[in-house]
Amino acid sequence: QVQLVESGGGLVQPGGSLRLSCAASGSIFSIHSMGWYRQAPGKQRQLVTTITSGGSTNYADSVKGRFTISRDNAKNTVYLQMNSLKPEDTAVYYCKADIGSSLFTRYDYWGQGTQVTVSS
């Protein structure tokens, strides 16, 4: 009913930048929040950043000052601008959205993941 499609991952050198996108589509009544998680090889999935419908944001300490989350409400899309990338940022990045598909239904949806590799 609701689908999240991610794009923008790839290979970048340390210090470089990358911009991820996540577009939500389907039966969307409201989007309460959207965000990004990442999972590095052999590690647990962890929160990177989130943004609420009201525009409030939070970031993991490891990405503060380097990553910026933003949104385009008209497109139901969230972006992750990643600057000053480090090898430790290498991971599969997953988009997550807290979406109400109706007045009475609310659920967390996940994107398929997009690979970000930071290497020289």
mmCIF file of N, CA and C in Angstrom:
data_model
loop_
_atom_site.group_PDB
_atom_site.id
_atom_site.type_symbol
_atom_site.label_atom_id
_atom_site.label_comp_id
_atom_site.label_asym_id
_atom_site.label_seq_id
_atom_site.Cartn_x
_atom_site.Cartn_y
_atom_site.Cartn_z
ATOM 1 N N GLN A 1 0.821 -1.203 0.000
ATOM 2 C CA GLN A 1 0.000 0.000 0.000
ATOM 3 C C GLN A 1 0.860 1.260 0.000
ATOM 4 N N VAL A 2 1.912 1.242 0.798
ATOM 5 C CA VAL A 2 2.873 2.328 0.841
ATOM 6 C C VAL A 2 4.241 1.770 0.482
ATOM 7 N N GLN A 3 4.939 2.485 -0.365
ATOM 8 C CA GLN A 3 6.256 2.055 -0.798
ATOM 9 C C GLN A 3 7.254 3.186 -0.643
ATOM 10 N N LEU A 4 8.441 2.849 -0.180
ATOM 11 C CA LEU A 4 9.535 3.797 -0.092
ATOM 12 C C LEU A 4 10.608 3.380 -1.083
ATOM 13 N N VAL A 5 10.998 4.299 -1.936
ATOM 14 C CA VAL A 5 12.005 4.021 -2.946
ATOM 15 C C VAL A 5 13.204 4.924 -2.705
ATOM 16 N N GLU A 6 14.348 4.308 -2.492
ATOM 17 C CA GLU A 6 15.572 5.029 -2.214
ATOM 18 C C GLU A 6 16.454 5.111 -3.453
ATOM 19 N N SER A 7 17.247 6.156 -3.506
ATOM 20 C CA SER A 7 18.197 6.316 -4.591
ATOM 21 C C SER A 7 19.331 7.222 -4.132
ATOM 22 N N GLY A 8 20.415 7.217 -4.884
ATOM 23 C CA GLY A 8 21.508 8.136 -4.639
ATOM 24 C C GLY A 8 22.760 7.536 -4.049
ATOM 25 N N GLY A 9 22.715 6.274 -3.692
ATOM 26 C CA GLY A 9 23.891 5.650 -3.134
ATOM 27 C C GLY A 9 24.971 5.455 -4.180
ATOM 28 N N GLY A 10 26.158 5.125 -3.708
ATOM 29 C CA GLY A 10 27.259 4.905 -4.622
ATOM 30 C C GLY A 10 28.590 4.914 -3.920
ATOM 31 N N LEU A 11 29.626 5.010 -4.715
ATOM 32 C CA LEU A 11 31.000 5.027 -4.230
ATOM 33 C C LEU A 11 31.527 6.449 -4.247
ATOM 34 N N VAL A 12 32.118 6.855 -3.142
ATOM 35 C CA VAL A 12 32.676 8.195 -3.035
ATOM 36 C C VAL A 12 33.963 8.135 -2.228
ATOM 37 N N GLN A 13 34.878 9.035 -2.535
ATOM 38 C CA GLN A 13 36.134 9.093 -1.804
ATOM 39 C C GLN A 13 35.961 9.769 -0.453
ATOM 40 N N PRO A 14 36.822 9.448 0.503
ATOM 41 C CA PRO A 14 36.771 10.148 1.787
ATOM 42 C C PRO A 14 36.824 11.655 1.592
ATOM 43 N N GLY A 15 35.979 12.357 2.336
ATOM 44 C CA GLY A 15 35.873 13.795 2.194
ATOM 45 C C GLY A 15 34.861 14.236 1.169
ATOM 46 N N GLY A 16 34.356 13.314 0.399
ATOM 47 C CA GLY A 16 33.394 13.629 -0.629
ATOM 48 C C GLY A 16 31.984 13.743 -0.102
ATOM 49 N N SER A 17 31.057 13.950 -1.025
ATOM 50 C CA SER A 17 29.660 14.150 -0.678
ATOM 51 C C SER A 17 28.766 13.242 -1.493
ATOM 52 N N LEU A 18 27.602 12.988 -0.938
ATOM 53 C CA LEU A 18 26.605 12.172 -1.594
ATOM 54 C C LEU A 18 25.245 12.613 -1.100
ATOM 55 N N ARG A 19 24.243 12.502 -1.959
ATOM 56 C CA ARG A 19 22.892 12.890 -1.590
ATOM 57 C C ARG A 19 21.939 11.737 -1.849
ATOM 58 N N LEU A 20 21.278 11.277 -0.804
ATOM 59 C CA LEU A 20 20.308 10.204 -0.906
ATOM 60 C C LEU A 20 18.902 10.767 -0.948
ATOM 61 N N SER A 21 18.033 10.057 -1.642
ATOM 62 C CA SER A 21 16.634 10.432 -1.721
ATOM 63 C C SER A 21 15.766 9.253 -1.341
ATOM 64 N N CYS A 22 14.624 9.547 -0.770
ATOM 65 C CA CYS A 22 13.651 8.522 -0.427
ATOM 66 C C CYS A 22 12.268 9.083 -0.686
ATOM 67 N N ALA A 23 11.573 8.485 -1.624
ATOM 68 C CA ALA A 23 10.243 8.942 -2.003
ATOM 69 C C ALA A 23 9.191 7.946 -1.545
ATOM 70 N N ALA A 24 8.198 8.447 -0.860
ATOM 71 C CA ALA A 24 7.083 7.623 -0.415
ATOM 72 C C ALA A 24 5.923 7.759 -1.390
ATOM 73 N N SER A 25 5.292 6.654 -1.679
ATOM 74 C CA SER A 25 4.148 6.667 -2.575
ATOM 75 C C SER A 25 3.123 5.652 -2.110
ATOM 76 N N GLY A 26 1.917 5.794 -2.622
ATOM 77 C CA GLY A 26 0.851 4.891 -2.257
ATOM 78 C C GLY A 26 -0.239 5.602 -1.489
ATOM 79 N N SER A 27 -0.892 4.854 -0.639
ATOM 80 C CA SER A 27 -1.984 5.392 0.156
ATOM 81 C C SER A 27 -1.411 6.113 1.366
ATOM 82 N N ILE A 28 -1.270 7.415 1.225
ATOM 83 C CA ILE A 28 -0.671 8.229 2.281
ATOM 84 C C ILE A 28 -1.674 9.264 2.745
ATOM 85 N N PHE A 29 -2.052 9.139 3.984
ATOM 86 C CA PHE A 29 -2.905 10.130 4.604
ATOM 87 C C PHE A 29 -2.076 11.188 5.310
ATOM 88 N N SER A 30 -1.041 10.737 5.976
ATOM 89 C CA SER A 30 -0.156 11.650 6.673
ATOM 90 C C SER A 30 1.192 10.987 6.880
ATOM 91 N N ILE A 31 2.221 11.796 6.899
ATOM 92 C CA ILE A 31 3.559 11.330 7.223
ATOM 93 C C ILE A 31 3.985 11.989 8.520
ATOM 94 N N HIS A 32 4.154 11.185 9.526
ATOM 95 C CA HIS A 32 4.487 11.712 10.842
ATOM 96 C C HIS A 32 5.981 11.985 10.977
ATOM 97 N N SER A 33 6.772 11.135 10.373
ATOM 98 C CA SER A 33 8.209 11.345 10.378
ATOM 99 C C SER A 33 8.849 10.502 9.296
ATOM 100 N N MET A 34 10.030 10.909 8.891
ATOM 101 C CA MET A 34 10.842 10.122 7.986
ATOM 102 C C MET A 34 12.279 10.206 8.476
ATOM 103 N N GLY A 35 13.041 9.212 8.132
ATOM 104 C CA GLY A 35 14.414 9.227 8.589
ATOM 105 C C GLY A 35 15.277 8.217 7.881
ATOM 106 N N TRP A 36 16.514 8.187 8.319
ATOM 107 C CA TRP A 36 17.507 7.307 7.738
ATOM 108 C C TRP A 36 18.190 6.487 8.815
ATOM 109 N N TYR A 37 18.378 5.226 8.519
ATOM 110 C CA TYR A 37 19.160 4.314 9.330
ATOM 111 C C TYR A 37 20.252 3.728 8.459
ATOM 112 N N ARG A 38 21.258 3.184 9.089
ATOM 113 C CA ARG A 38 22.303 2.533 8.312
ATOM 114 C C ARG A 38 22.791 1.289 9.025
ATOM 115 N N GLN A 39 23.291 0.376 8.233
ATOM 116 C CA GLN A 39 23.813 -0.869 8.766
ATOM 117 C C GLN A 39 25.113 -1.200 8.054
ATOM 118 N N ALA A 40 26.193 -1.149 8.797
ATOM 119 C CA ALA A 40 27.496 -1.499 8.270
ATOM 120 C C ALA A 40 27.689 -3.007 8.368
ATOM 121 N N PRO A 41 28.591 -3.554 7.571
ATOM 122 C CA PRO A 41 28.838 -4.996 7.621
ATOM 123 C C PRO A 41 29.183 -5.462 9.025
ATOM 124 N N GLY A 42 28.481 -6.476 9.493
ATOM 125 C CA GLY A 42 28.745 -7.041 10.797
ATOM 126 C C GLY A 42 28.260 -6.219 11.970
ATOM 127 N N LYS A 43 27.513 -5.161 11.711
ATOM 128 C CA LYS A 43 27.045 -4.300 12.783
ATOM 129 C C LYS A 43 25.530 -4.179 12.783
ATOM 130 N N GLN A 44 25.011 -3.688 13.891
ATOM 131 C CA GLN A 44 23.579 -3.489 14.036
ATOM 132 C C GLN A 44 23.119 -2.268 13.240
ATOM 133 N N ARG A 45 21.872 -2.305 12.819
ATOM 134 C CA ARG A 45 21.292 -1.147 12.176
ATOM 135 C C ARG A 45 21.129 -0.037 13.213
ATOM 136 N N GLN A 46 21.494 1.170 12.835
ATOM 137 C CA GLN A 46 21.447 2.271 13.770
ATOM 138 C C GLN A 46 20.822 3.510 13.143
ATOM 139 N N LEU A 47 20.262 4.323 14.000
ATOM 140 C CA LEU A 47 19.653 5.572 13.568
ATOM 141 C C LEU A 47 20.716 6.541 13.084
ATOM 142 N N VAL A 48 20.447 7.184 11.964
ATOM 143 C CA VAL A 48 21.301 8.249 11.455
ATOM 144 C C VAL A 48 20.662 9.605 11.725
ATOM 145 N N THR A 49 19.430 9.778 11.267
ATOM 146 C CA THR A 49 18.745 11.044 11.425
ATOM 147 C C THR A 49 17.263 10.877 11.137
ATOM 148 N N THR A 50 16.453 11.736 11.733
ATOM 149 C CA THR A 50 15.019 11.749 11.473
ATOM 150 C C THR A 50 14.529 13.182 11.361
ATOM 151 N N ILE A 51 13.390 13.328 10.712
ATOM 152 C CA ILE A 51 12.713 14.613 10.640
ATOM 153 C C ILE A 51 11.226 14.372 10.805
ATOM 154 N N THR A 52 10.592 15.173 11.631
ATOM 155 C CA THR A 52 9.166 15.023 11.894
ATOM 156 C C THR A 52 8.358 15.876 10.935
ATOM 157 N N SER A 53 7.048 15.684 10.983
ATOM 158 C CA SER A 53 6.163 16.479 10.142
ATOM 159 C C SER A 53 6.265 17.958 10.466
ATOM 160 N N GLY A 54 6.623 18.268 11.695
ATOM 161 C CA GLY A 54 6.785 19.649 12.100
ATOM 162 C C GLY A 54 8.143 20.234 11.790
ATOM 163 N N GLY A 55 9.041 19.411 11.256
ATOM 164 C CA GLY A 55 10.349 19.895 10.871
ATOM 165 C C GLY A 55 11.447 19.685 11.886
ATOM 166 N N SER A 56 11.128 19.080 13.005
ATOM 167 C CA SER A 56 12.155 18.812 14.003
ATOM 168 C C SER A 56 13.088 17.713 13.517
ATOM 169 N N THR A 57 14.356 17.881 13.786
ATOM 170 C CA THR A 57 15.352 16.913 13.345
ATOM 171 C C THR A 57 16.195 16.435 14.508
ATOM 172 N N ASN A 58 16.759 15.274 14.340
ATOM 173 C CA ASN A 58 17.765 14.797 15.255
ATOM 174 C C ASN A 58 18.784 13.985 14.471
ATOM 175 N N TYR A 59 20.002 13.949 14.997
ATOM 176 C CA TYR A 59 21.098 13.281 14.321
ATOM 177 C C TYR A 59 21.892 12.435 15.298
ATOM 178 N N ALA A 60 22.392 11.344 14.800
ATOM 179 C CA ALA A 60 23.354 10.588 15.571
ATOM 180 C C ALA A 60 24.607 11.431 15.759
ATOM 181 N N ASP A 61 25.251 11.271 16.900
ATOM 182 C CA ASP A 61 26.444 12.063 17.183
ATOM 183 C C ASP A 61 27.517 11.897 16.111
ATOM 184 N N SER A 62 27.597 10.726 15.545
ATOM 185 C CA SER A 62 28.638 10.437 14.582
ATOM 186 C C SER A 62 28.493 11.200 13.266
ATOM 187 N N VAL A 63 27.308 11.749 12.999
ATOM 188 C CA VAL A 63 27.090 12.445 11.734
ATOM 189 C C VAL A 63 26.764 13.915 11.906
ATOM 190 N N LYS A 64 26.654 14.380 13.121
ATOM 191 C CA LYS A 64 26.333 15.784 13.360
ATOM 192 C C LYS A 64 27.378 16.690 12.725
ATOM 193 N N GLY A 65 26.898 17.714 12.058
ATOM 194 C CA GLY A 65 27.780 18.647 11.392
ATOM 195 C C GLY A 65 28.193 18.229 10.002
ATOM 196 N N ARG A 66 27.919 16.995 9.637
ATOM 197 C CA ARG A 66 28.300 16.492 8.320
ATOM 198 C C ARG A 66 27.095 16.110 7.460
ATOM 199 N N PHE A 67 26.069 15.585 8.099
ATOM 200 C CA PHE A 67 24.871 15.145 7.388
ATOM 201 C C PHE A 67 23.727 16.110 7.645
ATOM 202 N N THR A 68 22.874 16.270 6.658
ATOM 203 C CA THR A 68 21.694 17.108 6.796
ATOM 204 C C THR A 68 20.488 16.404 6.189
ATOM 205 N N ILE A 69 19.433 16.291 6.971
ATOM 206 C CA ILE A 69 18.199 15.722 6.462
ATOM 207 C C ILE A 69 17.261 16.863 6.072
ATOM 208 N N SER A 70 16.554 16.680 4.992
ATOM 209 C CA SER A 70 15.591 17.664 4.534
ATOM 210 C C SER A 70 14.421 16.949 3.877
ATOM 211 N N ARG A 71 13.391 17.694 3.564
ATOM 212 C CA ARG A 71 12.197 17.078 2.996
ATOM 213 C C ARG A 71 11.556 17.971 1.958
ATOM 214 N N ASP A 72 10.806 17.343 1.082
ATOM 215 C CA ASP A 72 9.959 18.025 0.127
ATOM 216 C C ASP A 72 8.571 17.439 0.330
ATOM 217 N N ASN A 73 7.750 18.149 1.067
ATOM 218 C CA ASN A 73 6.441 17.623 1.423
ATOM 219 C C ASN A 73 5.550 17.375 0.207
ATOM 220 N N ALA A 74 5.674 18.223 -0.797
ATOM 221 C CA ALA A 74 4.854 18.065 -1.991
ATOM 222 C C ALA A 74 5.161 16.769 -2.718
ATOM 223 N N LYS A 75 6.382 16.297 -2.593
ATOM 224 C CA LYS A 75 6.801 15.073 -3.261
ATOM 225 C C LYS A 75 6.870 13.878 -2.324
ATOM 226 N N ASN A 76 6.512 14.079 -1.065
ATOM 227 C CA ASN A 76 6.627 13.021 -0.056
ATOM 228 C C ASN A 76 8.021 12.407 -0.073
ATOM 229 N N THR A 77 9.002 13.262 -0.138
ATOM 230 C CA THR A 77 10.374 12.823 -0.298
ATOM 231 C C THR A 77 11.264 13.410 0.788
ATOM 232 N N VAL A 78 12.157 12.589 1.269
ATOM 233 C CA VAL A 78 13.151 13.028 2.229
ATOM 234 C C VAL A 78 14.529 12.831 1.618
ATOM 235 N N TYR A 79 15.444 13.715 1.960
ATOM 236 C CA TYR A 79 16.791 13.675 1.428
ATOM 237 C C TYR A 79 17.800 13.583 2.555
ATOM 238 N N LEU A 80 18.928 13.028 2.240
ATOM 239 C CA LEU A 80 20.043 13.009 3.166
ATOM 240 C C LEU A 80 21.274 13.504 2.435
ATOM 241 N N GLN A 81 21.684 14.720 2.769
ATOM 242 C CA GLN A 81 22.908 15.281 2.224
ATOM 243 C C GLN A 81 24.058 14.876 3.130
ATOM 244 N N MET A 82 25.013 14.164 2.574
ATOM 245 C CA MET A 82 26.140 13.655 3.337
ATOM 246 C C MET A 82 27.415 14.315 2.833
ATOM 247 N N ASN A 83 28.050 15.065 3.701
ATOM 248 C CA ASN A 83 29.293 15.741 3.376
ATOM 249 C C ASN A 83 30.420 15.215 4.249
ATOM 250 N N SER A 84 31.628 15.510 3.833
ATOM 251 C CA SER A 84 32.812 15.095 4.586
ATOM 252 C C SER A 84 32.747 13.621 4.956
ATOM 253 N N LEU A 85 32.431 12.820 3.984
ATOM 254 C CA LEU A 85 32.225 11.402 4.240
ATOM 255 C C LEU A 85 33.506 10.714 4.682
ATOM 256 N N LYS A 86 33.327 9.767 5.571
ATOM 257 C CA LYS A 86 34.420 9.002 6.128
ATOM 258 C C LYS A 86 34.233 7.524 5.796
ATOM 259 N N PRO A 87 35.306 6.765 5.791
ATOM 260 C CA PRO A 87 35.162 5.325 5.534
ATOM 261 C C PRO A 87 34.182 4.650 6.486
ATOM 262 N N GLU A 88 34.109 5.113 7.718
ATOM 263 C CA GLU A 88 33.194 4.515 8.671
ATOM 264 C C GLU A 88 31.728 4.812 8.376
ATOM 265 N N ASP A 89 31.470 5.692 7.411
ATOM 266 C CA ASP A 89 30.103 5.928 6.968
ATOM 267 C C ASP A 89 29.627 4.854 5.997
ATOM 268 N N THR A 90 30.525 4.010 5.568
ATOM 269 C CA THR A 90 30.170 2.944 4.642
ATOM 270 C C THR A 90 29.122 2.033 5.267
ATOM 271 N N ALA A 91 28.013 1.868 4.581
ATOM 272 C CA ALA A 91 26.910 1.072 5.096
ATOM 273 C C ALA A 91 25.809 1.014 4.053
ATOM 274 N N VAL A 92 24.850 0.156 4.312
ATOM 275 C CA VAL A 92 23.597 0.209 3.581
ATOM 276 C C VAL A 92 22.691 1.173 4.323
ATOM 277 N N TYR A 93 22.188 2.156 3.621
ATOM 278 C CA TYR A 93 21.336 3.173 4.221
ATOM 279 C C TYR A 93 19.880 2.865 3.906
ATOM 280 N N TYR A 94 19.077 2.839 4.950
ATOM 281 C CA TYR A 94 17.663 2.515 4.830
ATOM 282 C C TYR A 94 16.801 3.707 5.194
ATOM 283 N N CYS A 95 15.847 3.978 4.357
ATOM 284 C CA CYS A 95 14.858 4.998 4.653
ATOM 285 C C CYS A 95 13.731 4.393 5.478
ATOM 286 N N LYS A 96 13.254 5.136 6.434
ATOM 287 C CA LYS A 96 12.128 4.715 7.254
ATOM 288 C C LYS A 96 11.116 5.846 7.333
ATOM 289 N N ALA A 97 9.844 5.482 7.277
ATOM 290 C CA ALA A 97 8.793 6.477 7.369
ATOM 291 C C ALA A 97 7.676 5.996 8.270
ATOM 292 N N ASP A 98 7.248 6.865 9.140
ATOM 293 C CA ASP A 98 6.090 6.625 9.991
ATOM 294 C C ASP A 98 4.908 7.263 9.278
ATOM 295 N N ILE A 99 4.076 6.425 8.684
ATOM 296 C CA ILE A 99 3.036 6.901 7.776
ATOM 297 C C ILE A 99 1.664 6.439 8.229
ATOM 298 N N GLY A 100 0.736 7.373 8.215
ATOM 299 C CA GLY A 100 -0.657 7.029 8.388
ATOM 300 C C GLY A 100 -1.286 6.871 7.020
ATOM 301 N N SER A 101 -1.741 5.662 6.704
ATOM 302 C CA SER A 101 -2.356 5.411 5.407
ATOM 303 C C SER A 101 -3.842 5.764 5.401
ATOM 304 N N SER A 102 -4.381 6.015 6.557
ATOM 305 C CA SER A 102 -5.748 6.479 6.706
ATOM 306 C C SER A 102 -5.838 7.212 8.028
ATOM 307 N N LEU A 103 -7.014 7.675 8.350
ATOM 308 C CA LEU A 103 -7.211 8.339 9.622
ATOM 309 C C LEU A 103 -6.978 7.390 10.789
ATOM 310 N N PHE A 104 -7.135 6.095 10.542
ATOM 311 C CA PHE A 104 -7.107 5.114 11.610
ATOM 312 C C PHE A 104 -5.924 4.152 11.556
ATOM 313 N N THR A 105 -5.087 4.266 10.563
ATOM 314 C CA THR A 105 -3.992 3.324 10.386
ATOM 315 C C THR A 105 -2.655 4.046 10.314
ATOM 316 N N ARG A 106 -1.712 3.567 11.089
ATOM 317 C CA ARG A 106 -0.384 4.158 11.132
ATOM 318 C C ARG A 106 0.645 3.048 11.273
ATOM 319 N N TYR A 107 1.736 3.147 10.522
ATOM 320 C CA TYR A 107 2.694 2.063 10.485
ATOM 321 C C TYR A 107 4.053 2.571 10.039
ATOM 322 N N ASP A 108 5.090 1.857 10.447
ATOM 323 C CA ASP A 108 6.446 2.145 9.993
ATOM 324 C C ASP A 108 6.729 1.395 8.700
ATOM 325 N N TYR A 109 7.242 2.108 7.713
ATOM 326 C CA TYR A 109 7.608 1.509 6.443
ATOM 327 C C TYR A 109 9.101 1.691 6.209
ATOM 328 N N TRP A 110 9.681 0.725 5.534
ATOM 329 C CA TRP A 110 11.113 0.729 5.266
ATOM 330 C C TRP A 110 11.407 0.661 3.780
ATOM 331 N N GLY A 111 12.426 1.384 3.374
ATOM 332 C CA GLY A 111 12.902 1.293 2.009
ATOM 333 C C GLY A 111 13.767 0.064 1.811
ATOM 334 N N GLN A 112 14.184 -0.138 0.576
ATOM 335 C CA GLN A 112 14.933 -1.343 0.233
ATOM 336 C C GLN A 112 16.411 -1.255 0.607
ATOM 337 N N GLY A 113 16.880 -0.071 0.906
ATOM 338 C CA GLY A 113 18.278 0.137 1.226
ATOM 339 C C GLY A 113 19.089 0.537 0.013
ATOM 340 N N THR A 114 20.056 1.400 0.234
ATOM 341 C CA THR A 114 20.960 1.802 -0.830
ATOM 342 C C THR A 114 22.384 1.819 -0.280
ATOM 343 N N GLN A 115 23.299 1.261 -1.032
ATOM 344 C CA GLN A 115 24.677 1.109 -0.577
ATOM 345 C C GLN A 115 25.448 2.407 -0.717
ATOM 346 N N VAL A 116 26.108 2.789 0.354
ATOM 347 C CA VAL A 116 27.035 3.913 0.345
ATOM 348 C C VAL A 116 28.405 3.377 0.726
ATOM 349 N N THR A 117 29.366 3.571 -0.151
ATOM 350 C CA THR A 117 30.718 3.111 0.097
ATOM 351 C C THR A 117 31.669 4.292 0.026
ATOM 352 N N VAL A 118 32.415 4.497 1.086
ATOM 353 C CA VAL A 118 33.384 5.586 1.160
ATOM 354 C C VAL A 118 34.773 4.958 1.177
ATOM 355 N N SER A 119 35.474 5.122 0.094
ATOM 356 C CA SER A 119 36.774 4.484 -0.050
ATOM 357 C C SER A 119 37.587 5.206 -1.108
ATOM 358 N N SER A 120 38.894 5.186 -0.929
ATOM 359 C CA SER A 120 39.791 5.757 -1.914
ATOM 360 C C SER A 120 40.201 4.732 -2.960
#
